[in-house]
C-alpha cells in the first residue's frame, strides 16, 4: 500500500512536470523578447516553508532553492537578461541557528564548486555584494575565486548578495564619502545622487527593473534599498523552490504589462 502511494505521488509529480512544461510553452508565446528587464533582482524566500510542508528538513528546502537558482540563471542567459541579483544571505540571517548558517555557507561553497565551470563556459560574470570580509573564510575564498575566474565575462552578470543589508550598504557608502570629505578631497556640496550611487557596492550595475519576491511575503526586507526607487515589484505565493520556468515567465509577462513612468506622465 505504501509503495502504491509512493508510485501515485511520483506519477503526480511527473504529470505536473509535463503540464508545467506545456504551460511554460504557452507563456513563452506571450513574452515580448524586445521588452525584457535588463536587471532582475530576487529575494529567494520560502525554502523553509517548502521543506516543512513536505515534512523535510529545512536543508532540503535550501537545496531545492539552489535548483531554482540554476533554472533562473539558465533562463536569463537564454533570454538575454543582463543582470540577475539574488539575495542569498542577509546581514540579519546570522540570527538563525548556527547549523543553518553553516549549512547556507556550505551550500554557497558547493554551488560555486559545482556551477563555476558551467557559469564561466556560458560567459557569466559572478559578482558579490555585501560585507564580504565578514563571511567565513572558506566561503569567502570560493566567492573570490569565482569572481576572479569570471571577471572578464560579459554575457550576463550573476550578482550574489551575501551578508548584505540595504541600510548597511548606504552606511558603507556614506563612510567612504565622509572619508573623502575628511581628507579634503570632496566638498559637501559635491555630494549628489550620482556621486552617492558611485560609492555603492556595485556602482556599475543598473538599478533593478524588476524585483521578484516569492513565498507570499509583501516586504522588501532590507534588499537594495537605494536601487529599488523605481523598480517594479512582483509578488507570488509560490515558494522559491517551486519557482521555476513557468513562474519566471509569469513574472516577466507581468512586468511587460506595466507602464513605467519614473515619476513622469
Ligand atoms: C530564505 O528562505 C532563503 C535564504 C535565507 C537562503 C537562500 C539560499 C539559497 C536559495 C541557497 C542557494 C543559493 C546560493 C547562492 C548558494 P527561508 O529559509 O527564510 O524560508 P522560510 O521563510 O520559508 O523559512
Coordinates of C-alpha atoms and ligand atoms in Angstrom, one line a residue:
X1 CA 0.0 0.0 0.0
X2 CA 2.8 2.3 1.0
X3 CA 4.6 1.5 -2.2
X4 CA 1.5 2.1 -4.2
X5 CA 1.1 5.5 -2.5
X6 CA 4.6 6.4 -3.5
X7 CA 4.0 5.4 -7.1
X8 CA 0.9 7.6 -7.2
X9 CA 2.8 10.5 -5.8
X10 CA 5.7 10.0 -8.3
X11 CA 3.1 9.8 -11.1
X12 CA 1.6 13.1 -9.9
X13 CA 4.9 14.9 -9.9
X14 CA 5.7 13.5 -13.4
X15 CA 2.4 14.7 -14.8
X16 CA 2.8 18.1 -13.0
X17 CA 6.2 18.5 -14.7
X18 CA 4.7 17.7 -18.1
X19 CA 1.8 20.1 -17.6
X20 CA 4.2 22.7 -16.3
X21 CA 6.3 22.5 -19.4
X22 CA 3.2 22.9 -21.6
X23 CA 2.1 25.9 -19.6
X24 CA 5.6 27.4 -20.0
X25 CA 5.5 26.8 -23.8
X26 CA 2.2 28.8 -23.9
X27 CA 3.7 31.6 -21.8
X28 CA 6.8 31.9 -24.0
X29 CA 4.5 32.8 -26.9
X30 CA 3.2 35.8 -24.8
X31 CA 6.6 37.0 -23.9
X32 CA 7.9 40.1 -25.9
X33 CA 11.6 39.4 -26.1
X34 CA 12.3 43.0 -27.1
X35 CA 11.0 44.4 -23.8
X36 CA 12.7 42.3 -21.2
X37 CA 14.1 43.8 -18.0
X38 CA 17.9 44.4 -18.0
X39 CA 18.2 43.7 -14.3
X40 CA 16.1 41.3 -12.3
X41 CA 16.5 41.0 -8.5
X42 CA 15.1 38.1 -6.5
X43 CA 14.5 37.6 -2.8
X44 CA 14.8 33.8 -2.7
X45 CA 12.2 33.2 0.0
X46 CA 10.2 30.2 1.2
X47 CA 12.8 27.4 1.2
X48 CA 12.0 26.6 4.9
X49 CA 8.2 26.5 4.3
X50 CA 8.6 24.4 1.2
X51 CA 10.5 21.8 3.2
X52 CA 8.2 22.0 6.2
X53 CA 5.1 21.4 4.1
X54 CA 6.7 18.2 2.8
X55 CA 7.9 17.1 6.2
X56 CA 11.5 17.5 5.1
X57 CA 14.5 19.2 6.8
X58 CA 15.0 22.9 6.0
X59 CA 18.3 21.9 4.4
X60 CA 16.5 20.2 1.6
X61 CA 14.4 23.4 1.0
X62 CA 17.6 25.4 0.6
X63 CA 19.0 22.7 -1.7
X64 CA 15.8 22.8 -3.8
X65 CA 16.2 26.6 -3.8
X66 CA 19.6 26.1 -5.4
X67 CA 18.0 24.2 -8.3
X68 CA 15.6 27.2 -8.8
X69 CA 18.6 29.5 -9.0
X70 CA 20.1 27.3 -11.6
X71 CA 16.9 27.3 -13.7
X72 CA 16.6 31.1 -13.5
X73 CA 20.2 31.7 -14.4
X74 CA 19.7 29.5 -17.5
X75 CA 16.6 31.4 -18.4
X76 CA 18.3 34.7 -18.1
X77 CA 21.1 33.5 -20.3
X78 CA 18.7 32.2 -22.9
X79 CA 16.5 35.4 -22.9
X80 CA 19.4 37.8 -22.7
X81 CA 18.6 39.3 -19.3
X82 CA 21.9 41.0 -18.4
X83 CA 21.9 41.1 -14.7
X84 CA 20.5 38.8 -12.0
X85 CA 20.9 39.8 -8.4
X86 CA 19.9 37.2 -5.8
X87 CA 19.6 37.7 -2.0
X88 CA 21.4 34.6 -0.7
X89 CA 22.3 35.8 2.8
X90 CA 21.3 38.9 4.6
X91 CA 23.0 40.7 7.5
X92 CA 20.0 39.6 9.6
X93 CA 20.4 35.9 8.7
X94 CA 23.2 35.5 11.3
X95 CA 20.4 35.3 13.8
X96 CA 19.4 31.9 12.5
X97 CA 20.6 28.7 14.4
X98 CA 24.3 28.1 13.9
X99 CA 23.7 24.9 12.0
X100 CA 21.5 26.7 9.4
X101 CA 24.1 29.5 9.0
X102 CA 26.8 26.8 8.5
X103 CA 24.6 25.0 6.0
X104 CA 23.9 28.1 4.0
X105 CA 27.7 28.9 3.8
X106 CA 28.4 25.3 2.8
X107 CA 25.8 25.5 0.1
X108 CA 27.3 28.6 -1.2
X109 CA 30.7 26.8 -1.4
X110 CA 29.1 23.8 -3.0
X111 CA 27.2 26.0 -5.5
X112 CA 30.4 27.6 -6.7
X113 CA 32.3 24.3 -6.8
X114 CA 29.5 22.7 -8.9
X115 CA 28.5 25.6 -11.1
X116 CA 31.6 27.7 -11.7
X117 CA 32.9 25.8 -14.8
X118 CA 29.5 26.0 -16.5
X119 CA 28.8 29.6 -15.5
X120 CA 32.3 30.5 -16.9
X121 CA 31.7 28.5 -20.0
X122 CA 28.4 30.3 -20.6
X123 CA 30.0 33.7 -20.2
X124 CA 28.5 34.6 -16.8
X125 CA 30.4 37.1 -14.6
X126 CA 30.0 36.2 -11.0
X127 CA 29.9 39.1 -8.6
X128 CA 29.0 39.5 -4.9
X129 CA 27.7 42.4 -2.9
X130 CA 27.6 42.8 0.9
X131 CA 30.1 42.9 3.8
X132 CA 32.0 40.1 2.2
X133 CA 35.1 40.3 4.5
X134 CA 32.8 39.1 7.4
X135 CA 32.0 35.8 5.7
X136 CA 33.6 32.6 6.9
X137 CA 36.9 32.3 5.1
X138 CA 36.1 29.0 3.2
X139 CA 33.0 30.6 1.6
X140 CA 34.7 33.9 1.1
X141 CA 37.7 32.3 -0.7
X142 CA 35.4 30.4 -3.0
X143 CA 33.5 33.6 -3.9
X144 CA 36.7 35.4 -4.6
X145 CA 37.8 32.5 -6.8
X146 CA 34.5 32.7 -8.8
X147 CA 34.8 36.5 -9.2
X148 CA 38.4 36.2 -10.4
X149 CA 37.8 33.4 -12.8
X150 CA 34.8 35.1 -14.4
X151 CA 35.9 38.7 -14.2
X152 CA 36.3 39.1 -18.0
X153 CA 32.9 37.5 -18.9
X154 CA 30.3 39.8 -20.3
X155 CA 27.2 37.8 -21.4
X156 CA 25.5 38.1 -18.1
X157 CA 26.2 39.1 -14.5
X158 CA 25.1 36.9 -11.6
X159 CA 25.4 39.2 -8.6
X160 CA 25.0 37.4 -5.3
X161 CA 24.1 39.4 -2.2
X162 CA 25.9 37.9 0.7
X163 CA 26.0 39.2 4.2
X164 CA 24.1 42.0 2.6
X165 CA 21.8 44.7 4.0
X166 CA 20.5 47.7 2.2
X167 CA 20.9 50.0 5.2
X168 CA 24.4 48.7 5.7
X169 CA 25.2 49.4 2.1
X170 CA 24.0 53.0 2.5
X171 CA 26.0 53.4 5.7
X172 CA 29.2 51.9 4.0
X173 CA 28.8 54.3 1.0
X174 CA 28.3 57.3 3.4
X175 CA 31.5 56.3 5.3
X176 CA 33.5 56.2 2.0
X177 CA 32.2 59.6 1.1
X178 CA 32.8 61.1 4.6
X179 CA 36.4 59.8 4.4
X180 CA 36.9 61.6 1.1
X181 CA 35.5 64.8 2.7
X182 CA 37.7 64.3 5.8
X183 CA 40.8 64.1 3.5
X184 CA 39.7 67.3 1.8
X185 CA 39.1 65.5 -1.5
X186 CA 35.4 66.4 -1.6
X187 CA 33.2 69.3 -0.7
X188 CA 29.8 68.5 0.8
X189 CA 28.1 70.4 -2.0
X190 CA 29.6 68.0 -4.5
X191 CA 27.6 65.1 -2.9
X192 CA 24.9 64.4 -5.5
X193 CA 22.7 61.3 -6.1
X194 CA 25.1 60.3 -8.8
X195 CA 28.1 60.6 -6.6
X196 CA 26.4 58.6 -3.8
X197 CA 25.4 55.9 -6.2
X198 CA 29.1 55.7 -7.3
X199 CA 30.0 54.6 -3.8
X200 CA 27.6 51.7 -3.5
X201 CA 28.9 48.1 -3.6
X202 CA 28.2 47.6 -7.3
X203 CA 28.2 51.1 -8.7
X204 CA 28.4 50.0 -12.3
X205 CA 25.3 47.8 -12.3
X206 CA 22.0 49.4 -13.5
X207 CA 19.2 49.6 -10.9
X208 CA 16.9 46.5 -11.0
X209 CA 13.9 46.9 -13.3
X210 CA 12.1 44.0 -11.7
X211 CA 12.2 42.7 -8.1
X212 CA 10.6 39.3 -7.5
X213 CA 9.6 38.1 -4.1
X214 CA 8.1 34.6 -3.8
X215 CA 6.5 32.9 -0.7
X216 CA 3.7 35.4 -0.2
X217 CA 5.6 38.0 1.8
X218 CA 4.9 41.6 0.8
X219 CA 8.0 43.3 2.1
X220 CA 11.4 44.4 0.9
X221 CA 13.5 43.0 3.8
X222 CA 16.4 45.5 3.6
X223 CA 17.2 44.5 0.0
X224 CA 18.7 47.1 -2.4
X225 CA 17.0 50.0 -0.7
X226 CA 18.7 52.7 -2.7
X227 CA 18.4 50.9 -6.0
X228 CA 14.7 50.0 -6.0
X229 CA 13.4 53.6 -6.1
X230 CA 11.7 52.9 -9.4
X231 CA 11.8 49.1 -9.6
X232 CA 8.6 47.2 -10.5
X233 CA 7.7 44.6 -7.8
X234 CA 6.3 41.1 -8.5
X235 CA 5.0 39.1 -5.6
X236 CA 3.8 35.5 -5.7
X237 CA 2.7 33.0 -3.1
X238 CA 4.8 30.3 -4.7
X239 CA 7.8 29.3 -2.6
X240 CA 11.3 29.8 -4.1
X241 CA 12.0 26.0 -4.6
X242 CA 8.8 25.8 -6.8
X243 CA 9.8 29.0 -8.6
X244 CA 10.8 27.5 -12.0
X245 CA 10.4 28.4 -15.7
X246 CA 6.6 29.0 -15.6
X247 CA 6.9 31.3 -12.6
X248 CA 9.7 33.3 -14.0
X249 CA 7.9 33.8 -17.3
X250 CA 4.7 34.9 -15.4
X251 CA 6.8 37.5 -13.6
X252 CA 8.4 38.7 -16.8
X253 CA 5.0 39.0 -18.5
X254 CA 3.5 40.8 -15.6
X255 CA 6.5 43.3 -15.8
X256 CA 5.8 43.8 -19.5
X257 CA 2.2 44.7 -18.8
X258 CA 3.3 47.7 -16.6
X259 CA 3.7 51.2 -17.8
X260 CA 6.9 52.6 -16.2
X261 CA 6.7 56.4 -15.7
X262 CA 9.7 57.1 -13.4
X263 CA 7.6 59.8 -11.8
X264 CA 6.7 61.4 -15.1
X265 CA 3.5 61.1 -17.1
Ligands
LIG1 C1 15.1 32.4 2.6 O1 14.2 31.3 2.8 C2 16.3 31.9 1.9 C3 17.5 32.1 2.4 C4 17.9 32.8 3.6 C5 18.7 31.5 1.7 C6 18.6 31.4 0.2 C7 19.6 30.5 -0.3 C8 19.5 29.6 -1.3 C9 18.4 29.5 -2.1 C10 20.6 28.6 -1.5 C11 21.2 28.7 -2.8 C12 21.9 30.0 -3.1 C13 23.2 30.1 -3.2 C14 23.8 31.3 -3.8 C15 24.1 29.1 -2.8 P1 13.8 30.9 4.3 O2 14.7 29.8 4.7 O3 13.7 32.1 5.1 O4 12.3 30.3 4.0 P2 11.1 30.4 5.1 O5 10.8 31.8 5.3 O6 10.1 29.6 4.4 O7 11.6 29.7 6.4

